[in-house]
XYZ file of C-alpha atoms in Angstrom:
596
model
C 161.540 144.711 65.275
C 160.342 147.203 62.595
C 159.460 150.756 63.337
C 156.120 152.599 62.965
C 155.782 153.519 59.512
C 153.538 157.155 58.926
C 150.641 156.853 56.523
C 149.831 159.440 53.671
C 147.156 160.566 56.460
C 150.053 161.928 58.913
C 149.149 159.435 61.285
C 152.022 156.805 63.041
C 150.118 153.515 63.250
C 152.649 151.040 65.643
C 153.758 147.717 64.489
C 151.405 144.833 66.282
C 154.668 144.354 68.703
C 153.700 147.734 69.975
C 150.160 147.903 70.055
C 150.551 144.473 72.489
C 153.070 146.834 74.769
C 150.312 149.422 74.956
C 147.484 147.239 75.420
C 149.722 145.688 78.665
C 149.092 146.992 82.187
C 151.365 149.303 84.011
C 152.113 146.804 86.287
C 153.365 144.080 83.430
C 155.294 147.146 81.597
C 157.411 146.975 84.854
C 157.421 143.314 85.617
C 159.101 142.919 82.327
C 160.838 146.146 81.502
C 162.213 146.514 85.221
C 162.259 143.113 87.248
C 164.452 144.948 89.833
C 161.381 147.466 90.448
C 158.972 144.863 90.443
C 160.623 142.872 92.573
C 161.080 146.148 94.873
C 157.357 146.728 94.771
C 156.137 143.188 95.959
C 158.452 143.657 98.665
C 157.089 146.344 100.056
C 153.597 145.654 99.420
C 153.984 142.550 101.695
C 155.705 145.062 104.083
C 152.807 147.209 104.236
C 150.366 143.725 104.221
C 152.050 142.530 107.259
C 151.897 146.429 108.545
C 148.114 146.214 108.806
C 147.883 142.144 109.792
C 150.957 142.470 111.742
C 148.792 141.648 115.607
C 147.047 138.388 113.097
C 150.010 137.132 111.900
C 152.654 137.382 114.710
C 153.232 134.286 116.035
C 153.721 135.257 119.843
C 152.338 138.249 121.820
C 155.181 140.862 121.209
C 154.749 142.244 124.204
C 154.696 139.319 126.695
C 157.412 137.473 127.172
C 158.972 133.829 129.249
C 162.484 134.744 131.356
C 162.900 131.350 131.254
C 163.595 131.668 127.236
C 165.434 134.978 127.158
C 168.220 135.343 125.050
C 167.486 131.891 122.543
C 169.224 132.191 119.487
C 167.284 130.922 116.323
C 165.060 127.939 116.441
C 162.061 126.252 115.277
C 159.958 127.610 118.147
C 161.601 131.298 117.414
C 163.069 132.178 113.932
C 165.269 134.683 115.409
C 165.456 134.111 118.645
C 164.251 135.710 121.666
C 165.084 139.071 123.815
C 166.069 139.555 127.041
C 163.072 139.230 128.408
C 162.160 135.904 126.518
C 159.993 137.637 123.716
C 159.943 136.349 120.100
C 162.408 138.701 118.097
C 160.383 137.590 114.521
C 156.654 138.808 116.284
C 158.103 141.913 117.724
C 160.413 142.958 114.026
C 156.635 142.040 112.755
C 154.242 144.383 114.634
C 156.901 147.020 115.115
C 156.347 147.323 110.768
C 153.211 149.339 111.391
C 154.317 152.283 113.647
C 157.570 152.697 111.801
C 156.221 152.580 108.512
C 153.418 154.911 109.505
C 155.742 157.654 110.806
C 157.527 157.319 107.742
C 155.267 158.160 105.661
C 153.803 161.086 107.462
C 157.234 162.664 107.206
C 157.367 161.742 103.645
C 153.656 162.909 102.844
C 154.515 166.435 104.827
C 157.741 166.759 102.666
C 156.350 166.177 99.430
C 153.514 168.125 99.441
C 155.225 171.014 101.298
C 157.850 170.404 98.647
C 156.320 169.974 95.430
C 153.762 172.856 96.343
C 156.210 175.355 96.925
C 158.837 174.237 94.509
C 156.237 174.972 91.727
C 154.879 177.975 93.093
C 158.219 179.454 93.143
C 158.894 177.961 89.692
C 155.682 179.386 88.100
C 155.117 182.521 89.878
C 159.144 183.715 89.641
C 159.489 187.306 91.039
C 159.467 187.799 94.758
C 157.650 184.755 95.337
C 160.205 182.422 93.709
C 162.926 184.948 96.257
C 160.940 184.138 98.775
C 160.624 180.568 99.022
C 164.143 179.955 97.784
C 164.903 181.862 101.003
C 162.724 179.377 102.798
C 164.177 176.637 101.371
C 167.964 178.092 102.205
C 166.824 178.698 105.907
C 165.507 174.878 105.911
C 168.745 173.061 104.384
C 171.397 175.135 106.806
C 169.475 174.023 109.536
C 171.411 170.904 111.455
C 169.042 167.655 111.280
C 169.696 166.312 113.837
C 169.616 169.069 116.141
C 165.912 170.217 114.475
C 165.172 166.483 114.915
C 165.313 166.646 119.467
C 163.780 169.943 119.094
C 160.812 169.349 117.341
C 160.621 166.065 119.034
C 161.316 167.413 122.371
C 158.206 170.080 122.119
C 156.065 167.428 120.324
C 156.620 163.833 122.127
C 153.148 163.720 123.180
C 151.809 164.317 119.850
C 154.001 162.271 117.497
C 152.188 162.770 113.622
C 152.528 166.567 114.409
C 156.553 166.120 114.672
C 156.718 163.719 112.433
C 154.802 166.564 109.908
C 157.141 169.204 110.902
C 160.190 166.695 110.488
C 158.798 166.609 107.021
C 158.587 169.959 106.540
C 162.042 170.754 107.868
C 163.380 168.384 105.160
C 161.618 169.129 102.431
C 164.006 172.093 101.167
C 166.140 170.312 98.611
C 163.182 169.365 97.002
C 161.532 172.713 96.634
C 165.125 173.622 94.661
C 164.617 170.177 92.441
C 160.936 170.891 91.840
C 161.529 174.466 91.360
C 163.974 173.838 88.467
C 162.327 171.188 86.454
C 159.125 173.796 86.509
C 160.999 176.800 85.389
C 162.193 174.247 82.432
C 158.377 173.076 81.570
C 157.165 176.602 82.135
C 159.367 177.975 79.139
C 157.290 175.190 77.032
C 154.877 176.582 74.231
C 151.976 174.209 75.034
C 151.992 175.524 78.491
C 151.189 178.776 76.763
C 149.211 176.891 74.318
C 147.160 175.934 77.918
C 146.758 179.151 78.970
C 145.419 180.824 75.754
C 142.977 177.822 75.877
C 141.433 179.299 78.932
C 142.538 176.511 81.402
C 143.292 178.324 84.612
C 146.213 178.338 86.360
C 145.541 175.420 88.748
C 145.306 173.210 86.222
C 147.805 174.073 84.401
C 150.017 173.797 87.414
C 148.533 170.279 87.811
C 147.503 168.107 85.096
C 150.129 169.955 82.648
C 153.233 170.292 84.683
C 153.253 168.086 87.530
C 152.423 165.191 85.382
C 155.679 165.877 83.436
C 157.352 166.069 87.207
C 155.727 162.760 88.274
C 159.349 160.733 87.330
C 161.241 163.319 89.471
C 159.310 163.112 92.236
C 159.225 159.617 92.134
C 162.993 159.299 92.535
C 163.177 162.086 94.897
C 159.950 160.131 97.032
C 162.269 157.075 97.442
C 165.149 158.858 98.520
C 163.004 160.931 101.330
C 161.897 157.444 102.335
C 165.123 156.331 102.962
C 166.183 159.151 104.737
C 162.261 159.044 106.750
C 163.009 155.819 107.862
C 166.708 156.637 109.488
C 165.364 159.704 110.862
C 162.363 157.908 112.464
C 164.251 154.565 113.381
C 167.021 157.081 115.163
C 164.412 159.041 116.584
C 162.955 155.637 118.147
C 166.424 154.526 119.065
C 166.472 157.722 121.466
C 163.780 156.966 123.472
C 161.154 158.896 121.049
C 157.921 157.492 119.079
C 156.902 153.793 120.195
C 156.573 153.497 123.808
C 157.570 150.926 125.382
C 157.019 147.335 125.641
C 155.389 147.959 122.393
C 157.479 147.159 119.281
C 159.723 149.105 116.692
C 162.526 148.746 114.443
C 164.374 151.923 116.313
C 163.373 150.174 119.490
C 164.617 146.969 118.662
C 167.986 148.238 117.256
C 168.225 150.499 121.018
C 167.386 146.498 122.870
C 169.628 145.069 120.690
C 172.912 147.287 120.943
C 172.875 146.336 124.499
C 172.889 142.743 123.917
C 174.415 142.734 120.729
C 177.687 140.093 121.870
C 174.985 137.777 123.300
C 172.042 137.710 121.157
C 172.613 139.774 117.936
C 169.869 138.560 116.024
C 168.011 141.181 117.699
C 169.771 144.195 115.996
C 170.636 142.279 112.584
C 167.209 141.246 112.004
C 165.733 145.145 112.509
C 168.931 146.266 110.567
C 168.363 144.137 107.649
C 164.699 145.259 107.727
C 165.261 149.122 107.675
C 167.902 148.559 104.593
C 165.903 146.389 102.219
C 163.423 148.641 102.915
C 165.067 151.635 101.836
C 167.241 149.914 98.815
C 163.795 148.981 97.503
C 162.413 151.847 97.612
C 165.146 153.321 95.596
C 164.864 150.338 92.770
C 161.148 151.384 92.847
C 161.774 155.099 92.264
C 163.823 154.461 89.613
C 161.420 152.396 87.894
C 158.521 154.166 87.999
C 160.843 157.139 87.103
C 161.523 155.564 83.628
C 158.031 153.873 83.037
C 156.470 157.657 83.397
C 158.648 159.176 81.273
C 157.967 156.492 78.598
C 154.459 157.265 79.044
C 154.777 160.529 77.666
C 157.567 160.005 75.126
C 155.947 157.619 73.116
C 156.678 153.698 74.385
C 153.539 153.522 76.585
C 149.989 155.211 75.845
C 147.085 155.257 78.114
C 145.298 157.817 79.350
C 142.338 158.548 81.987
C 139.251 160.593 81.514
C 139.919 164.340 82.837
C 137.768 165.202 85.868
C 134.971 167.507 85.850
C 136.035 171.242 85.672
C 134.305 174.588 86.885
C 134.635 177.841 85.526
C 136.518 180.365 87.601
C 135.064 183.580 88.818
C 136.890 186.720 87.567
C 139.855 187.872 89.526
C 139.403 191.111 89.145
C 137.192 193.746 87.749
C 137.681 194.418 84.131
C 137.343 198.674 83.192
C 135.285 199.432 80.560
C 136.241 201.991 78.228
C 135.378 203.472 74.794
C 136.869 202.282 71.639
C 137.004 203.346 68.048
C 133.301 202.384 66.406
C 133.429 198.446 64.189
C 136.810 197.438 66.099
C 137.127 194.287 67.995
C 140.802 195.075 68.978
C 142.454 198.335 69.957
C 145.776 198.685 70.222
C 147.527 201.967 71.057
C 150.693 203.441 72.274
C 151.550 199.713 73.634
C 155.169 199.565 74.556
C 157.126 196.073 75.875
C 160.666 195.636 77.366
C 162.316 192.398 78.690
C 164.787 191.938 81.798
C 165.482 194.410 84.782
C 166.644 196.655 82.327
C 163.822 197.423 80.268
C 165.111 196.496 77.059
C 162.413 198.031 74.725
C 161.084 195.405 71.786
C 158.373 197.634 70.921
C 158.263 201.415 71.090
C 154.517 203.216 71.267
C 152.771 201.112 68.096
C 148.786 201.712 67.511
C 146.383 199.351 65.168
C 142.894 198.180 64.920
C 141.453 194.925 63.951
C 137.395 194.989 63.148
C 135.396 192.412 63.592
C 135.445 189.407 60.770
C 138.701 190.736 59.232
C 142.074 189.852 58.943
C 144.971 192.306 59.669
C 148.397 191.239 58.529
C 151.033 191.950 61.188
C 154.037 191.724 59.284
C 158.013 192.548 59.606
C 161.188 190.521 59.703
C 162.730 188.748 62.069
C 163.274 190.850 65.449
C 160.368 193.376 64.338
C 158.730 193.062 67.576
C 155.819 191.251 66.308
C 155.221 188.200 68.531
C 156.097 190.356 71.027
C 152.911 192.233 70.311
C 151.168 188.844 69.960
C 152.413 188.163 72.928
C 151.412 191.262 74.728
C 147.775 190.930 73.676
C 147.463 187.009 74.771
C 149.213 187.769 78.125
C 151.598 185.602 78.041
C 154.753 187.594 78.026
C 157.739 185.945 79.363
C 160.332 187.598 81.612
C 158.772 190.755 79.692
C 156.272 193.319 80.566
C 153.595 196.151 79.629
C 155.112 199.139 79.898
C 152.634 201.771 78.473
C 149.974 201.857 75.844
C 146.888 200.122 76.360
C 145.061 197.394 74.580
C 141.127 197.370 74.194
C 138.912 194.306 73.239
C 135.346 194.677 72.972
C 135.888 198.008 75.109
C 137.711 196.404 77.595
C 140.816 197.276 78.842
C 142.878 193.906 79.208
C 146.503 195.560 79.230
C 146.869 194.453 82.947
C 144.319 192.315 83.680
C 147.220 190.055 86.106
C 150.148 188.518 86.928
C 148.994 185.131 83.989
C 146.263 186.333 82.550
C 145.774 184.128 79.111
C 142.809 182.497 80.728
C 141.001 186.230 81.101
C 141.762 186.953 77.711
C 140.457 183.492 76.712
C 137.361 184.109 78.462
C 136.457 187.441 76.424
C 137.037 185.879 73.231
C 140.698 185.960 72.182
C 142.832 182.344 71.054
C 145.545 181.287 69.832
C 147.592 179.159 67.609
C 151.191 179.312 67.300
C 154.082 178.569 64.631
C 155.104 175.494 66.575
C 151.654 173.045 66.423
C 153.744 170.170 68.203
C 155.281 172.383 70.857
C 151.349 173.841 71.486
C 150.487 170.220 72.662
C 150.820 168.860 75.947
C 153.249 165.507 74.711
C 152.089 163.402 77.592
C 148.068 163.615 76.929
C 146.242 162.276 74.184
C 144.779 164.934 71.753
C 141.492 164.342 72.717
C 141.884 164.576 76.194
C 143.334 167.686 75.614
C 140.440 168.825 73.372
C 138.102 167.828 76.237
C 139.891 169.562 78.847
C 139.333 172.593 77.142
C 135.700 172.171 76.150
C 135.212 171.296 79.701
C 136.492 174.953 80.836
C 134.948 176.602 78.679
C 131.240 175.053 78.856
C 131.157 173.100 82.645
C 127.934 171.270 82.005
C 128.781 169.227 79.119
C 129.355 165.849 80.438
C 132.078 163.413 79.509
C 130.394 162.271 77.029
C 129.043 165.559 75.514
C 132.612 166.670 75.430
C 134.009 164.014 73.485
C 131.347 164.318 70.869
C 132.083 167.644 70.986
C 135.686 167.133 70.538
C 134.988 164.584 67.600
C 133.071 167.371 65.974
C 135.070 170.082 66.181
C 138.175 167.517 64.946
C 135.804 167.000 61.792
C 135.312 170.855 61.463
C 139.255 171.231 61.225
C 138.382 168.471 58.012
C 140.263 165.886 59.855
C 139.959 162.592 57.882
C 139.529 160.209 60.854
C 139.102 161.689 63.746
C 138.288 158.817 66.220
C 141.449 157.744 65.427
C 142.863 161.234 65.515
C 141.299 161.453 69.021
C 143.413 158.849 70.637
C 146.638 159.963 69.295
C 149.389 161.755 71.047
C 151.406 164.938 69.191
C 154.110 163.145 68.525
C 152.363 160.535 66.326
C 150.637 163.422 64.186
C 152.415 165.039 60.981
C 152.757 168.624 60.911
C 149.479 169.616 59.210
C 147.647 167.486 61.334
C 148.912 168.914 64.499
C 148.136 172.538 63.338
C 144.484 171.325 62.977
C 144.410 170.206 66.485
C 145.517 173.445 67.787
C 143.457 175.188 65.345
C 140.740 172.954 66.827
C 141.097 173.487 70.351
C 141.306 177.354 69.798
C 137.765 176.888 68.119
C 136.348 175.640 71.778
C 135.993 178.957 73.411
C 133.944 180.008 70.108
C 136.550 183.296 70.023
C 135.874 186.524 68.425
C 139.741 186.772 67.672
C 142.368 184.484 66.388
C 146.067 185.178 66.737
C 147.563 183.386 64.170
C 151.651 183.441 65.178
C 152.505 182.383 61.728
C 150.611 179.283 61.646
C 152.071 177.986 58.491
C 155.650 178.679 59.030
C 156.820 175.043 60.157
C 154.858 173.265 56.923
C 155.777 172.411 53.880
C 153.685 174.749 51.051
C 150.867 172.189 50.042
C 149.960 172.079 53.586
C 150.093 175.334 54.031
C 147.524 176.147 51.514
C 145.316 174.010 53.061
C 145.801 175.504 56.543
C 145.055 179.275 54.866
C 142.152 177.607 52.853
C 140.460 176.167 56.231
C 141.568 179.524 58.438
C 139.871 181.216 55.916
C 136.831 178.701 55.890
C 136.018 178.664 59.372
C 136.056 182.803 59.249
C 133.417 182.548 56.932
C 131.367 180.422 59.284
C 131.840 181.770 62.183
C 132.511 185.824 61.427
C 136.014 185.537 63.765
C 138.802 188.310 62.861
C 142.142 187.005 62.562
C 145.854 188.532 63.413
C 147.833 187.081 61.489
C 151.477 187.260 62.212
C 153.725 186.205 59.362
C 156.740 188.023 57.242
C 155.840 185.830 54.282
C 153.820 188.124 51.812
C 152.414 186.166 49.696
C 150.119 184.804 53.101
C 149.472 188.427 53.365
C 148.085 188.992 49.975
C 145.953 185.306 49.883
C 144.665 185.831 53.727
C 144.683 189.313 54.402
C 142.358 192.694 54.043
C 144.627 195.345 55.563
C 148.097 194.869 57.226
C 150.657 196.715 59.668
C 153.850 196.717 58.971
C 156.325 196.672 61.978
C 160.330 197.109 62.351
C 162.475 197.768 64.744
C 159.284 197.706 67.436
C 157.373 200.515 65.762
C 154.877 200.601 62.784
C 156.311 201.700 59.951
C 152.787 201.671 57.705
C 149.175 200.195 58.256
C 146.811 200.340 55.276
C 144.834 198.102 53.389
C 146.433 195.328 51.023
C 145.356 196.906 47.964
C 147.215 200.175 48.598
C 150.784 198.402 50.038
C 151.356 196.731 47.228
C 150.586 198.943 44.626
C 151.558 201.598 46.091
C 153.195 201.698 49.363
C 154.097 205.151 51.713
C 157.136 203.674 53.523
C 160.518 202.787 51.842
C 160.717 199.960 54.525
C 157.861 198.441 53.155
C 158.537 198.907 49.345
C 161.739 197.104 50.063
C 160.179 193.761 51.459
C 157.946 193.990 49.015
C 161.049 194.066 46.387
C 162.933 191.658 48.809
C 159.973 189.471 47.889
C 160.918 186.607 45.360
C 158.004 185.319 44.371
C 154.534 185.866 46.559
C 152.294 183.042 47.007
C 149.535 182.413 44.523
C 145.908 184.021 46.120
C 142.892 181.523 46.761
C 141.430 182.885 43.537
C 144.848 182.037 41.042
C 144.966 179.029 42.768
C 141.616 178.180 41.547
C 142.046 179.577 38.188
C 144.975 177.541 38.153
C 142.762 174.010 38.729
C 140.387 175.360 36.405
């Protein structure tokens, strides 16, 4: 089979072996890519079937029973015999499906949302939070199951979902650990940050962006709960707790049938077999849904749903107003950021101001401190902090507006695009969703349908060639250039009054990035945004730029206007990078003259 071969235009367009794959339903996907899990899924959706028909379809009244036929082994009047008390071991091993599959999954329900919730809270949040419920989670897996099994039974046997909710809780700790470390990984991701600076809000973030990537870990670790549900709720029943008798359960019937087990043991075998093809299917199905998800978002499936309405959140907090130099958008002074519990200063005290419609060059080499500044600004620091200075926008004082504030910032005007276009893009939703989830935050009463022409139109603004087709790709099938658009694109749908530009054309090759300056610089026209532009590379400087700052070593070393650093620059630092400087990139006017 050949492979997808990329067009001039950037975009992957599959082979017709894998358009058919796509075009196939999940279910089909895993028929034929996982017979095992299919085969582990019609299982148990006849198990829950004959859960909800189990009184239609039972043969005999499970509860009722003929002494005279007590103790029968298998026949053609009973499959598997009778009991001791002359009632049908197949009807009873039928209707006793419902009550033990419904405990089950309440404890599995309680566990995985108490699980999952917390998990990623203490993932995301980190700090005292993440102590906390690590703590939580510690206290809950010390705990002996068994013994937490006859308590909580024992103070809840008249009210069984309640017990079997706070079985589900009491079991849920390994997960929070599991969930907590796959969200720490996904919350060092750019296009989480990427999220954030978009101006989706936390919640969302937390949901359609992170547990989606989570969905083939808690798939496995839903099967294995399952399996250890069912024991815990078949031993529970054994004991005398749950079902009441005469009616019907598997941990009933295994109790009946340990008793009789050298005369009739049918009784226990048949319950037995039940509860462990039950739980080995559920583990083929975890497994299988496991790898079909993460196919989904690495490339071998592609389908994706229309995001849900959104609402705009209400400010957290009160923003302070205060006064600013006269024409400046952003003001930046005396800001100082350090990393880890030992304060580890990146950037020492530094002051600038960006006006409105310009572009301010923040440039340095590598360890300067400058996305750290970036970083500062957007709010999206990580393990790092604020810790003095202030920085204005629009006379506002967003230096501490919280705890993951990106969204804030988004909402008075500031985006973002980074150096990284791939890693700013969520790789298991199509680009257009993506574009519509943030057109959706930003402006709630657009519909659907509004926000996809919306999307389509700003994709055409960022001169993208074809952007239908564009709008139904993923990241991955999108060349370098093209993904910058996209971000470039989705920064464009909060209409921002500021662009930080982490240098944007850092990961392209040089025709590209001429084109990426050329629309930058196009779009600022249009629109009157100012740009930061963060970058070491001069010659971007000297095509994009009106003034620039010149960082090292976490402090600014000189800020003046273009004109006057390179002719004739006031700080040795900066006449050396300028000598260090091979050759600068050719201006939008040489290039020009050059075509000419």
């Amino acid at each position: 089979m050949t492979e997808p071969t990329p067009l001039a235009t950037g975009v992957i367009v599959p082979t017709p072996e894998a358009a058919a794959r796509r075009a196939q339903s999940p279910l089909l996907q895993l028929a034929r890519r996982r017979p095992l899990a299919f085969a582990a899924l019609v299982y148990l959706a006849l198990l829950v079937l004959v859960a909800v028909l189990g009184t239609v379809i039972a043969p005999y009244d499970p509860v009722s029973g003929n002494l005279a036929e007590s103790l029968q082994g298998p026949s053609w009047a009973h499959w598997l015999g009778t009991d001791q008390l002359g009632r049908d071991t197949l009807s009873r091993l039928i209707v006793g499906t419902g009550p033990t599959l419904l405990y089950t999954g309440q404890v599995v329900a309680a566990a995985l949302i108490s699980g999952v919730a917390f998990g990623m809270l203490a993932g995301f949040a980190g700090g005292y939070v993440d102590t906390f419920i690590m703590a939580i989670s510690d206290l809950l897996m010390s705990l002996p199951g068994m013994v937490m099994l006859l308590v909580v039974l024992t103070l809840f046997q008249d009210n069984m979902p309640i017990a079997m909710v706070c079985i589900g809780v009491l079991v849920s700790g390994f997960l929070m650990r599991v969930i907590r470390a796959s969200t720490l990984s996904y919350r060092q991701e750019t296009f989480i940050d990427a999220a954030a600076v978009a101006g989706l809000p936390t919640s969302l973030i937390l949901g359609r962006h992170i547990l989606t990537r989570q969905l083939g870990t808690v798939l496995v670790q839903a099967s294995m709960l399952t399996g250890m549900a069912l024991l815990l709720v078949t031993g529970a029943a054994y004991l005398g707790f749950g079902t009441e008798p005469p009616y019907p359960s598997w941990g009933l019937m295994i109790g009946d049938g340990a008793q009789i087990f050298g005369t009739q043991p049918m009784l226990m075998v048949s319950a037995g077999l039940a509860i462990a093809c039950t739980v080995i299917a559920t583990g083929l199905l975890g497994e299988g849904l496991r790898d079909l998800t993460t196919e989904r978002w690495s490339g071998a499936r592609a389908r994706a749903r229309a995001p849900r309405r959104l609402r705009r959140r209400e400010p957290a907090m009160a923003l302070e107003q205060v006064d600013q130099p006269v024409n400046t958008l952003l003001s930046v002074r005396g800001l100082q950021v350090a990393y880890g519990d030992a304060d580890l200063g990146v950037v020492h005290g530094i002051d600038f101001d960006v006006a409105p419609g310009s572009t301010v060059g923040l440039l340095g080499e590598s360890g300067s401190g400058k996305s750290a500044t970036a970083r500062a600004i957007l709010g999206v620091l990580r393990n790092g902090r604020v810790t003095g200075g202030r920085v204005l926008f629009n006379g506002t004082d967003i230096t501490g507006i919280g705890e993951f504030p990106a969204a804030r910032r988004t909402e008075l005007g500031i985006a973002y695009i980074s150096q990284e276009p791939h890693m700013s893009l969520d790789p298991a939703w199509r680009v257009g969703a993506q574009l519509v989830e943030a057109l959706r935050q930003h402006r709630p009463e657009l519909s659907k349908v509004e926000a996809r022409e919306s999307a389509l139109d700003l994709l055409e603004k960022v001169q993208m060639r074809e952007p239908e087709e564009v709008f139904q790709k993923y990241a991955f099938e999108l060349s370098g250039g093209m993904a910058q658009r996209v971000s470039i694109a989705r920064a464009l749908c909060a209409e921002p009054q500021l662009l930080i530009a982490d240098e944007p054309t850092t990961a392209l090759d040089v025709t590209v990035q001429a084109e990426i300056l050329d629309l930058l610089r196009d779009i600022q026209l249009r629109t009157g945004m100012a740009i930061l532009l963060i970058t070491h590379d001069w010659g971007v400087v000297a095509d994009m730029c009106s003034s620039a700052v010149v960082m090292r070593n976490g402090v600014v070393c000189e800020a003046a206007p273009i004109e006057v650093l390179f002719s004739a620059p006031a700080d040795d630092y900066t006449a050396s990078l300028l000598a260090s400087n091979p050759a600068a990139m050719p201006t939008r006017e040489q290039r020009e003259e050059e075509r000419r």
